């Protein structure tokens, strides 16, 4: 099971010093935990996180180096202690026009630098309401994978994040989330032997009170957590629910 926090553009040195020591001290059980923080906080967090909590970034450049003002390369992330990088978050797709092909290239750049990409897919409310949720999500997955080569399921993570459930308090029902995860699992198995065993995280208003039910579903292998990852007690409670699974 995986629980990965996404701080988005939140946080401060004060939050780091309040959150990280408590997280490392009180985390227990068998769960892979990650925390994806804004770029400038990577060095401070790298010095404070213990071995069983992996540090992550929220984006990565597709390029290794060059005249790309404002971009941060996977090598730079690795040098600053990152082991994970979210790619293709719906906020990057929506506000920065990221395409599936770009997201696939970003995932490839991360992997080449030894960073585990967390590839996000998910449909909007309009797409779900028009009955196209599965088609949209599978199309995203196929198009991203067309640009991203890997040799083992351990090299990356997939996150299903229905856009309508992100930061809205509106969580997908366990049945809705499980159904999409099963669909993704089937497509991964068709893709390749290496893709078959990829862990699929659910993201979208995961909280301490709904985490256990989601984690009990057969194809939900953890969570990508936004809002609840800013409160250390809530994040610890979600990690504990994952460890119990
Ligand atoms: C996210 O940002 O990936 C996310 C799932 O946010 P939230 O948990 O706040 O819905």
Coordinates of C-alpha atoms and ligand atoms in Angstrom, one line a residue:
X1 CA 0.0 0.0 0.0
X2 CA 1.1 3.5 -0.8
X3 CA 0.1 6.8 0.7
X4 CA 1.5 9.9 -1.0
X5 CA 0.8 13.4 0.1
X6 CA 0.6 16.3 -2.3
X7 CA 1.1 19.6 -0.7
X8 CA 0.4 21.5 -3.9
X9 CA 1.3 25.2 -3.5
X10 CA 0.9 25.1 0.2
X11 CA 3.3 24.9 3.1
X12 CA 6.0 26.9 4.7
X13 CA 9.2 26.3 6.7
X14 CA 7.0 26.4 9.8
X15 CA 4.7 23.6 8.5
X16 CA 7.8 21.5 7.6
X17 CA 9.2 21.8 11.1
X18 CA 5.8 21.0 12.7
X19 CA 4.8 18.2 10.3
X20 CA 7.8 16.2 9.3
X21 CA 9.3 15.3 12.7
X22 CA 5.8 14.1 13.9
X23 CA 5.2 12.1 10.7
X24 CA 8.6 10.3 11.0
X25 CA 8.2 9.7 14.7
X26 CA 4.6 8.4 14.7
X27 CA 4.5 6.6 11.4
X28 CA 4.2 2.8 12.0
X29 CA 3.2 -0.3 10.1
X30 CA 3.8 -1.6 6.7
X31 CA 3.0 1.2 4.3
X32 CA 5.0 3.1 1.7
X33 CA 4.7 6.8 2.4
X34 CA 5.6 9.7 0.2
X35 CA 5.4 13.5 0.5
X36 CA 5.4 15.7 -2.5
X37 CA 6.3 19.3 -1.6
X38 CA 7.0 22.5 -3.6
X39 CA 10.4 22.6 -5.2
X40 CA 12.1 25.1 -2.8
X41 CA 11.3 22.9 0.2
X42 CA 13.0 19.8 -1.1
X43 CA 16.4 20.4 0.5
X44 CA 14.9 21.2 3.9
X45 CA 12.6 18.1 3.8
X46 CA 15.3 15.8 2.5
X47 CA 17.3 16.6 5.7
X48 CA 14.4 15.7 7.9
X49 CA 12.6 12.7 6.4
X50 CA 13.6 9.3 7.6
X51 CA 14.1 6.3 5.3
X52 CA 10.5 5.0 5.2
X53 CA 9.1 8.3 4.0
X54 CA 10.1 9.2 0.4
X55 CA 10.4 12.8 -0.7
X56 CA 8.7 13.8 -3.9
X57 CA 8.2 16.7 -6.3
X58 CA 4.9 17.7 -7.9
X59 CA 6.2 18.1 -11.5
X60 CA 9.4 17.6 -13.5
X61 CA 10.7 18.9 -16.8
X62 CA 10.8 16.6 -19.8
X63 CA 14.3 18.0 -20.6
X64 CA 17.5 17.1 -18.9
X65 CA 19.2 20.6 -19.1
X66 CA 19.1 23.7 -21.3
X67 CA 17.4 27.0 -21.9
X68 CA 14.0 26.2 -20.3
X69 CA 13.4 29.1 -17.9
X70 CA 11.4 28.1 -14.8
X71 CA 11.7 24.3 -15.4
X72 CA 13.3 21.9 -13.0
X73 CA 15.0 18.7 -14.3
X74 CA 14.7 15.2 -12.9
X75 CA 18.5 15.3 -12.2
X76 CA 18.0 18.4 -10.1
X77 CA 15.2 16.8 -8.2
X78 CA 17.3 13.7 -7.5
X79 CA 20.2 15.8 -6.3
X80 CA 17.9 17.4 -3.8
X81 CA 16.6 14.2 -2.4
X82 CA 13.5 13.5 -4.4
X83 CA 12.6 9.9 -5.1
X84 CA 9.1 10.5 -6.5
X85 CA 7.6 13.0 -8.9
X86 CA 3.9 13.5 -9.7
X87 CA 3.3 13.9 -13.4
X88 CA 0.2 14.9 -15.2
X89 CA -1.8 16.1 -12.2
X90 CA -5.2 17.4 -13.4
X91 CA -4.1 20.9 -12.2
X92 CA -1.1 20.7 -14.5
X93 CA -3.3 19.5 -17.3
X94 CA -5.9 22.2 -16.8
X95 CA -3.8 25.3 -15.9
X96 CA -0.6 24.5 -17.9
X97 CA -2.1 22.7 -20.9
X98 CA -0.1 19.5 -20.3
X99 CA -0.9 16.8 -22.9
X100 CA -0.7 13.1 -22.5
X101 CA 2.4 12.9 -24.7
X102 CA 4.2 15.6 -22.6
X103 CA 3.2 13.7 -19.5
X104 CA 4.7 10.5 -20.9
X105 CA 7.9 12.3 -21.7
X106 CA 8.1 13.8 -18.2
X107 CA 7.6 10.3 -16.7
X108 CA 10.4 9.0 -18.9
X109 CA 12.7 11.9 -17.8
X110 CA 11.9 11.1 -14.1
X111 CA 12.6 7.4 -14.5
X112 CA 15.9 8.1 -16.4
X113 CA 17.1 10.0 -13.3
X114 CA 16.1 7.2 -10.9
X115 CA 12.9 9.0 -9.8
X116 CA 9.6 7.1 -9.6
X117 CA 6.9 8.9 -11.6
X118 CA 3.4 9.0 -10.3
X119 CA 1.3 9.3 -13.4
X120 CA -2.1 10.8 -12.9
X121 CA -5.2 10.2 -15.0
X122 CA -8.8 11.2 -14.4
X123 CA -12.0 12.4 -16.0
X124 CA -14.0 15.6 -15.5
X125 CA -17.5 15.7 -14.2
X126 CA -18.9 16.5 -17.6
X127 CA -17.0 13.5 -19.1
X128 CA -18.4 11.3 -16.3
X129 CA -22.0 12.6 -16.8
X130 CA -21.8 11.9 -20.5
X131 CA -20.8 8.3 -19.8
X132 CA -17.3 8.8 -21.2
X133 CA -15.3 8.4 -18.0
X134 CA -13.7 5.0 -18.8
X135 CA -12.9 6.0 -22.4
X136 CA -11.3 9.2 -21.3
X137 CA -9.1 7.6 -18.6
X138 CA -8.1 4.7 -20.9
X139 CA -7.2 7.1 -23.7
X140 CA -5.0 9.1 -21.2
X141 CA -3.3 6.0 -20.0
X142 CA -2.6 4.7 -23.5
X143 CA -1.3 8.0 -24.8
X144 CA 1.0 8.5 -21.8
X145 CA 2.3 5.0 -22.1
X146 CA 3.0 5.5 -25.8
X147 CA 5.8 7.9 -24.7
X148 CA 7.0 6.1 -21.6
X149 CA 9.1 2.9 -21.7
X150 CA 9.7 0.9 -18.5
X151 CA 10.9 -2.6 -17.7
X152 CA 9.2 -3.3 -14.4
X153 CA 6.0 -2.5 -12.5
X154 CA 8.0 -1.2 -9.6
X155 CA 9.4 1.7 -11.7
X156 CA 6.2 3.8 -11.6
X157 CA 2.9 4.4 -9.9
X158 CA -0.5 5.2 -11.5
X159 CA -3.0 7.5 -9.8
X160 CA -6.7 7.6 -10.7
X161 CA -7.9 11.0 -9.7
X162 CA -11.4 11.9 -10.9
X163 CA -11.1 15.7 -11.4
X164 CA -14.6 16.3 -9.8
X165 CA -13.4 14.7 -6.6
X166 CA -10.2 16.7 -6.2
X167 CA -10.3 19.3 -3.4
X168 CA -14.1 19.3 -3.6
X169 CA -15.0 17.0 -0.6
X170 CA -16.8 14.9 -3.1
X171 CA -15.3 11.5 -3.0
X172 CA -15.9 8.8 -5.6
X173 CA -17.9 5.9 -4.0
X174 CA -15.8 2.8 -3.3
X175 CA -17.7 1.1 -6.1
X176 CA -17.0 3.9 -8.6
X177 CA -13.3 4.0 -7.7
X178 CA -12.9 0.2 -7.7
X179 CA -14.6 -0.1 -11.1
X180 CA -12.2 2.4 -12.7
X181 CA -9.2 0.8 -11.0
X182 CA -10.3 -2.6 -12.3
X183 CA -10.6 -1.2 -15.8
X184 CA -7.1 0.4 -15.5
X185 CA -5.7 -2.9 -14.2
X186 CA -7.2 -4.8 -17.1
X187 CA -5.7 -2.3 -19.6
X188 CA -2.3 -2.5 -17.8
X189 CA -2.4 -6.2 -18.1
X190 CA -3.1 -5.9 -21.9
X191 CA -0.3 -3.4 -22.2
X192 CA 2.6 -5.6 -21.1
X193 CA 3.8 -8.0 -18.5
X194 CA 5.8 -5.2 -16.9
X195 CA 2.7 -3.0 -16.6
X196 CA 0.5 -5.7 -15.1
X197 CA 1.5 -5.2 -11.5
X198 CA 1.7 -1.4 -11.3
X199 CA 0.2 -0.1 -8.1
X200 CA -2.9 2.1 -8.7
X201 CA -3.5 4.9 -6.2
X202 CA -6.9 6.6 -5.8
X203 CA -6.9 10.4 -5.3
X204 CA -9.8 12.7 -4.6
X205 CA -10.9 13.9 -1.2
X206 CA -9.3 11.0 0.7
X207 CA -9.8 11.6 4.4
X208 CA -9.3 9.6 7.6
X209 CA -13.0 8.7 7.6
X210 CA -13.2 7.2 4.1
X211 CA -9.6 5.9 3.6
X212 CA -10.2 2.4 5.1
X213 CA -13.2 1.6 2.9
X214 CA -11.3 2.7 -0.2
X215 CA -8.2 0.7 0.8
X216 CA -10.3 -2.4 1.3
X217 CA -11.2 -2.5 -2.4
X218 CA -9.4 -5.1 -4.4
X219 CA -7.7 -2.9 -7.0
X220 CA -7.0 0.2 -4.8
X221 CA -3.4 0.1 -3.8
X222 CA -3.2 3.3 -1.9
X223 CA -4.0 7.0 -2.1
X224 CA -2.7 10.3 -3.4
X225 CA -3.8 12.8 -0.8
X226 CA -4.1 16.6 -1.2
X227 CA -5.9 18.5 1.5
X228 CA -5.6 15.9 4.2
X229 CA -1.9 15.8 3.7
X230 CA -1.5 19.2 5.2
X231 CA -2.7 18.1 8.6
X232 CA -0.3 15.7 10.1
X233 CA -2.8 13.8 12.3
X234 CA -5.1 13.3 9.3
X235 CA -2.2 12.1 7.1
X236 CA -1.0 9.7 9.9
X237 CA -4.5 8.3 10.2
X238 CA -4.7 7.7 6.5
X239 CA -1.3 6.0 6.6
X240 CA -2.5 3.8 9.5
X241 CA -5.6 2.8 7.5
X242 CA -3.3 1.7 4.7
X243 CA -1.0 -0.2 7.1
X244 CA -4.0 -2.1 8.4
X245 CA -5.0 -3.3 5.0
Ligands
LIG1 C1 -4.7 15.9 -5.2 O1 -4.3 17.0 -5.2 O2 -4.1 15.0 -5.9 C2 -5.9 15.5 -4.4 C3 -6.3 14.3 -4.5 O3 -6.4 16.5 -3.6 P1 -7.5 16.3 -2.4 O4 -7.2 15.1 -1.6 O5 -7.6 17.5 -1.7 O6 -8.8 16.0 -3.2

